[in-house]
mmCIF file of C-alpha atoms in Angstrom:
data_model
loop_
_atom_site.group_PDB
_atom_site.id
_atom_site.type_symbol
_atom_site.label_atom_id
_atom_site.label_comp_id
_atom_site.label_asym_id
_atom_site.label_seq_id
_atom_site.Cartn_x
_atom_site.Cartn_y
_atom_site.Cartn_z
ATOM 1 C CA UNK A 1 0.000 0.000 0.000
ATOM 2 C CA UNK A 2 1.210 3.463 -0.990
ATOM 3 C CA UNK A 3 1.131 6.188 1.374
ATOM 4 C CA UNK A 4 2.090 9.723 0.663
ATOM 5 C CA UNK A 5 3.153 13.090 2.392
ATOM 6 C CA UNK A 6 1.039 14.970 3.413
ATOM 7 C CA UNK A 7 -0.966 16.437 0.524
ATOM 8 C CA UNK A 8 -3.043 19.825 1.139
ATOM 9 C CA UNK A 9 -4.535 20.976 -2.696
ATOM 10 C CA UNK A 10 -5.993 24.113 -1.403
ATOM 11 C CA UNK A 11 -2.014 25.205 -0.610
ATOM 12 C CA UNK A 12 -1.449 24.212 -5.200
ATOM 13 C CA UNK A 13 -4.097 26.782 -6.121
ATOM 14 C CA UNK A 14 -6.689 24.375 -6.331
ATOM 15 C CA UNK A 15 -6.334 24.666 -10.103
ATOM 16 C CA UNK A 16 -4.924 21.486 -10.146
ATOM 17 C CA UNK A 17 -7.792 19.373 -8.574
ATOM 18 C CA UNK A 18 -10.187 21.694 -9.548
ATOM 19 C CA UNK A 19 -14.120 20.085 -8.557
ATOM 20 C CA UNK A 20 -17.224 21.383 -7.362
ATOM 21 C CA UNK A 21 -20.203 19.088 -7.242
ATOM 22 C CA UNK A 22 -23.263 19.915 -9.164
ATOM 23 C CA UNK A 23 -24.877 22.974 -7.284
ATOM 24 C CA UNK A 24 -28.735 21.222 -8.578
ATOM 25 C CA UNK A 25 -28.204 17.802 -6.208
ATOM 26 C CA UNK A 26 -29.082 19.990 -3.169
ATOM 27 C CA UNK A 27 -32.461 20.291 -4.153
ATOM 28 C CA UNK A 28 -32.868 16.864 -4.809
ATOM 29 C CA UNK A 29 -34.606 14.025 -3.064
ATOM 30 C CA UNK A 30 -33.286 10.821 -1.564
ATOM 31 C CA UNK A 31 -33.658 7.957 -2.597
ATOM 32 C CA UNK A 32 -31.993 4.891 -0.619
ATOM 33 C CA UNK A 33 -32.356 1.387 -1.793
ATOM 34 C CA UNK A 34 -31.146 -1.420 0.887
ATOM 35 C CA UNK A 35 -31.873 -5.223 1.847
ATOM 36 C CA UNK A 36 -32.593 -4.490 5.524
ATOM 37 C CA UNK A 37 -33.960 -1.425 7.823
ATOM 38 C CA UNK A 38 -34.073 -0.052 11.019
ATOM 39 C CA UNK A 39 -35.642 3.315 11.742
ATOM 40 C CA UNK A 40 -36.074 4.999 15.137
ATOM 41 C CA UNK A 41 -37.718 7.715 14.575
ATOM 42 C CA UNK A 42 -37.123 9.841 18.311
ATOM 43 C CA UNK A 43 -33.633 10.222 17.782
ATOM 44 C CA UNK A 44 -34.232 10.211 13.508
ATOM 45 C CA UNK A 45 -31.621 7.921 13.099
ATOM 46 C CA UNK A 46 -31.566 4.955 10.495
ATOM 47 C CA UNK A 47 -29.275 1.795 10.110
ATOM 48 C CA UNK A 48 -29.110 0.490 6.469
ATOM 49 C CA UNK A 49 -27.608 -2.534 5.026
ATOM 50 C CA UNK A 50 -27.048 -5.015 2.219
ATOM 51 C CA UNK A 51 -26.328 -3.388 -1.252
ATOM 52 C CA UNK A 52 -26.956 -0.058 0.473
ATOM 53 C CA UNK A 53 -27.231 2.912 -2.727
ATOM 54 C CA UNK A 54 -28.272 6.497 -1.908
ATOM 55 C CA UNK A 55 -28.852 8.302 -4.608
ATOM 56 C CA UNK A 56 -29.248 12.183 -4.178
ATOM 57 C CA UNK A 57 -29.466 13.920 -7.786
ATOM 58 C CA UNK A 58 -26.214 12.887 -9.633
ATOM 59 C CA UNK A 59 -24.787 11.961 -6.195
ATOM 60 C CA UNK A 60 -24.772 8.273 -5.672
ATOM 61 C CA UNK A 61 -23.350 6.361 -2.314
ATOM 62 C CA UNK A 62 -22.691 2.734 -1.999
ATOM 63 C CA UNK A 63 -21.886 0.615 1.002
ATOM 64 C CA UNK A 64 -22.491 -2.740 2.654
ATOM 65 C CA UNK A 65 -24.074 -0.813 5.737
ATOM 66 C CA UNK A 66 -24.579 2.988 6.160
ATOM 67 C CA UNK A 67 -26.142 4.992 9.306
ATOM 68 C CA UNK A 68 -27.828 8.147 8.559
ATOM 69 C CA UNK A 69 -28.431 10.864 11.405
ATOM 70 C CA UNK A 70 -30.892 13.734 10.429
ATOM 71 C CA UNK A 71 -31.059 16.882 11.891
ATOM 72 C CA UNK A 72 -34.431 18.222 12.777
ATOM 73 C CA UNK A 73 -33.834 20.692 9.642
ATOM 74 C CA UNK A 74 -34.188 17.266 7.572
ATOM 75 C CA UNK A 75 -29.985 17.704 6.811
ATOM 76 C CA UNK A 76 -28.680 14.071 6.945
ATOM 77 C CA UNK A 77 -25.415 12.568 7.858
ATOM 78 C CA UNK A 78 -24.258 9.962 6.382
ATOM 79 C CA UNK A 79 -21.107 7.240 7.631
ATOM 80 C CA UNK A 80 -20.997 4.291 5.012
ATOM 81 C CA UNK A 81 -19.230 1.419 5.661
ATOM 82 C CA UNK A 82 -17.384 -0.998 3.983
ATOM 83 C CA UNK A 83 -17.721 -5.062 4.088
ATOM 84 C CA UNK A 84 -14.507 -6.993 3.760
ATOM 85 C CA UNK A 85 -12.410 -6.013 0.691
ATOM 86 C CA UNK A 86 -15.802 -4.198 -1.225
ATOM 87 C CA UNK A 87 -15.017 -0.235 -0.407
ATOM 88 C CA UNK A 88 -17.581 2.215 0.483
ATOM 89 C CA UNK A 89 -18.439 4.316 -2.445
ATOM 90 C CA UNK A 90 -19.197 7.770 -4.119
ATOM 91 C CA UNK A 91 -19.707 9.743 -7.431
ATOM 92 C CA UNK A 92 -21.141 12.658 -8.327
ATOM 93 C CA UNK A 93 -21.496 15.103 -11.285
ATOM 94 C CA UNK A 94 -19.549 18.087 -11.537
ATOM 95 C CA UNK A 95 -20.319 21.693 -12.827
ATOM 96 C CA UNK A 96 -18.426 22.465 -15.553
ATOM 97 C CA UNK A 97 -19.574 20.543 -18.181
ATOM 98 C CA UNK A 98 -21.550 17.412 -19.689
ATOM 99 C CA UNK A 99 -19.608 14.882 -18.453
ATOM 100 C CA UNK A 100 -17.565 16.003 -15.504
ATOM 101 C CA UNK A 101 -17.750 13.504 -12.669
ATOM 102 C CA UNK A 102 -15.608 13.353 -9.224
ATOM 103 C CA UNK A 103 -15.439 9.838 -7.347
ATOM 104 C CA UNK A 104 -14.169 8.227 -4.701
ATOM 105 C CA UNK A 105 -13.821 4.876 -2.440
ATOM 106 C CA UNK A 106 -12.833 4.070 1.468
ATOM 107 C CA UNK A 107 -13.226 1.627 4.362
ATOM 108 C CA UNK A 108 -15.542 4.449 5.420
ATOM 109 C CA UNK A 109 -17.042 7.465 3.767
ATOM 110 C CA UNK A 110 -19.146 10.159 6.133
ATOM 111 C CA UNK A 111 -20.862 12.714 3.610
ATOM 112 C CA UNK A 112 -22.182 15.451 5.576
ATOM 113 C CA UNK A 113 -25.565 16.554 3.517
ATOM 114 C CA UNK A 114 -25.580 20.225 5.122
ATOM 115 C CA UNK A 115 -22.281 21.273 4.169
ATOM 116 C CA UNK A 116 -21.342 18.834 1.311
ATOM 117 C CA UNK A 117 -19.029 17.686 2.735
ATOM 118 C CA UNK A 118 -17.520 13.893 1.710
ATOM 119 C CA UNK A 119 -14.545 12.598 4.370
ATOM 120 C CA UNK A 120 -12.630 9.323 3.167
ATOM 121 C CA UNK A 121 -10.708 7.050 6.124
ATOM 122 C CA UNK A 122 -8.560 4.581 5.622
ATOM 123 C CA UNK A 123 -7.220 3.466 2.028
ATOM 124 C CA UNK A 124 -8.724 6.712 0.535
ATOM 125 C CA UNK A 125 -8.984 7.505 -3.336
ATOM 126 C CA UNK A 126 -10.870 10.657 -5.135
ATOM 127 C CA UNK A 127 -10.542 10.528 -9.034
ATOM 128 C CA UNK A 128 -11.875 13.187 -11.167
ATOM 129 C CA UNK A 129 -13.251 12.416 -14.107
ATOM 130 C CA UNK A 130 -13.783 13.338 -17.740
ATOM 131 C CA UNK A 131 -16.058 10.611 -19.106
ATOM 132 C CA UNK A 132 -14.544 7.286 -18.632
ATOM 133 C CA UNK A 133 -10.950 9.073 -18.409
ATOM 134 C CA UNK A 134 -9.352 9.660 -14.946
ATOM 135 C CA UNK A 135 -7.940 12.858 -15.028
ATOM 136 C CA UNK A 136 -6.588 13.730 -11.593
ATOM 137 C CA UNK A 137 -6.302 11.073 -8.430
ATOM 138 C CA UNK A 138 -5.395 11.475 -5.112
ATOM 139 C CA UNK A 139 -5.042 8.941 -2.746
ATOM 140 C CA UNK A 140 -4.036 9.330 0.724
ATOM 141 C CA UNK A 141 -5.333 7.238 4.478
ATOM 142 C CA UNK A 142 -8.173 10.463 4.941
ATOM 143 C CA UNK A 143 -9.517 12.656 1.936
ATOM 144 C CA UNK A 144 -11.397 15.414 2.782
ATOM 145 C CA UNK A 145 -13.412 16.757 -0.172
ATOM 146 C CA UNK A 146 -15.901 20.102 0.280
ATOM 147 C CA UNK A 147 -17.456 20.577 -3.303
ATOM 148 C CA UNK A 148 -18.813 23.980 -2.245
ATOM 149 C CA UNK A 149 -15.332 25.693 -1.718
ATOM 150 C CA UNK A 150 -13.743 23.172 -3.997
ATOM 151 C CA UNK A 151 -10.918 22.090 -1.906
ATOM 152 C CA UNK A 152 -9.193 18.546 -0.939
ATOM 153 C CA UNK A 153 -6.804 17.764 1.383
ATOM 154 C CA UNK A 154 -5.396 14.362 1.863
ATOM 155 C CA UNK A 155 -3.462 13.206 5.393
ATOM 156 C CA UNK A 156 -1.583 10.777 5.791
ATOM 157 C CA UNK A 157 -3.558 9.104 8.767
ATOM 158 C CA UNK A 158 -7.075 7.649 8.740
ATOM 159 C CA UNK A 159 -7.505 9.533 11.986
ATOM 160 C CA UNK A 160 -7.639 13.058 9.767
ATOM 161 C CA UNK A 161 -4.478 13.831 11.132
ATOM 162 C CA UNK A 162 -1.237 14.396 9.760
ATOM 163 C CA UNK A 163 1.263 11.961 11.313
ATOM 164 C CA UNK A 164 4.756 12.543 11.204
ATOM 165 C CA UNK A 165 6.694 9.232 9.792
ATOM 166 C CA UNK A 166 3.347 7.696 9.382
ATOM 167 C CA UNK A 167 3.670 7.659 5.207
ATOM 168 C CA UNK A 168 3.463 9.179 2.336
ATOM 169 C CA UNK A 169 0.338 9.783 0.089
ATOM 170 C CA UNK A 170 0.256 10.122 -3.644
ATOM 171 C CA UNK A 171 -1.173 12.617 -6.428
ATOM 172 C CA UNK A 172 -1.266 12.852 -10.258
ATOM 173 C CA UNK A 173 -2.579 15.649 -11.668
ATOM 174 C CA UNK A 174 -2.606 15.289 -15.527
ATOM 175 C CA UNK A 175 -1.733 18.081 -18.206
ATOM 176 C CA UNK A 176 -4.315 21.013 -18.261
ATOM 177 C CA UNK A 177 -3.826 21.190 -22.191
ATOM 178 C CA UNK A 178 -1.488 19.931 -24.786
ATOM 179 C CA UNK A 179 1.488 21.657 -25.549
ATOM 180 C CA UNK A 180 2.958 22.269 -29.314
ATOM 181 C CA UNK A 181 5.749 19.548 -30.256
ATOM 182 C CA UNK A 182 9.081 21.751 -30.047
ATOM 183 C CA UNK A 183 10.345 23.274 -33.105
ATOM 184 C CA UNK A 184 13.149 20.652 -35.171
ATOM 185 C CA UNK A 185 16.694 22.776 -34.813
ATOM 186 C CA UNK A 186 18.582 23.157 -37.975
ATOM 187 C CA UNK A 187 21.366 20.148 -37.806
ATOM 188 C CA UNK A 188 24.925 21.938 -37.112
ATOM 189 C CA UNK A 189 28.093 20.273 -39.377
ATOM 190 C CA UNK A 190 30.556 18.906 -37.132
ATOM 191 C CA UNK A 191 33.633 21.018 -36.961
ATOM 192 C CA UNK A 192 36.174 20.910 -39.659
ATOM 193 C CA UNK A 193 32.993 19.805 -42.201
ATOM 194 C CA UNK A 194 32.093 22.461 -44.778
#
């Protein structure tokens, strides 16, 4: 497993990871599909699981089990879980374009519905998207990922802290646009030549 130094994008500009998640989702309804349910309704708090997918707009989670805490606003927060080697999941549309998309995957995901706000712990990876090609990917022991001030930061401990000695994390951030083949110099005769 790779780990990486500490990694803070909003200290690079943030033109190089550049996402914002698609402003329309926060209007959307829920929509959770699930094997199995438990609801209590006093303290509004619901525990999901089997082939757990909540879809809100373009934003789509999936987990073995997720627990979802609502506010008495009707904001939700969300911790998905994973099951054995099968990560927690997310992806979501981004602004920008037709077919932007940001995604991710975690032992755990918590996506904080008020804010949006997505946290990844332990063997943490955000991609972002063009179509099917990756263009960007970070992947670190805790992403944190706030589409509405379009910042990441990725820590190399799945506590959210930065650990000294703990590992390093990794980034690629691919070209922005392609650059013009250099210009062919003009061959030189070797000395002495005429």
């Amino acid at each position: 497993m790779k780990k990486i130094l500490t990694v803070t994008l909003a200290l690079l500009g943030m033109s190089a990871f550049n996402v914002q998640a698609e402003k329309a989702d926060a209007t959307k309804q829920t929509v959770i599909n699930f094997d199995s349910v438990q609801r209590d309704e006093i303290s509004l708090t619901t525990v999901i699981s089997g082939n757990v997918e909540i879809r809100k707009g373009t934003l789509l989670l999936k987990s073995d089990k997720a627990v979802i805490k609502e506010s008495p606003e009707g904001d939700m927060f969300v911790t998905l879980t994973a099951a054995g080697a099968k990560p927690a999941t997310f992806r979501q549309k981004r602004d920008g374009g037709p077919d932007l998309w940001v995604e991710g995957q975690a032992q755990r995901i918590e996506y904080d519905d008020r804010v949006s706000m997505v946290k990844l712990f332990t063997n943490a990876q955000i991609r972002q998207l063009e179509g099917a090609r990756t263009t960007d990917e970070l992947q670190a022991q805790f992403i944190s990922y706030d589409s509405l001030r379009e910042q990441f930061e990725g820590l190399n401990d799945s506590s959210g802290v930065s650990k000294p000695g703990q590992g390093r994390n990794t980034m690629i951030i691919a070209p922005r646009k392609p650059r013009a083949a250099p210009a062919a110099t003009p061959a030189t005769p070797a000395p002495g030549t005429k």
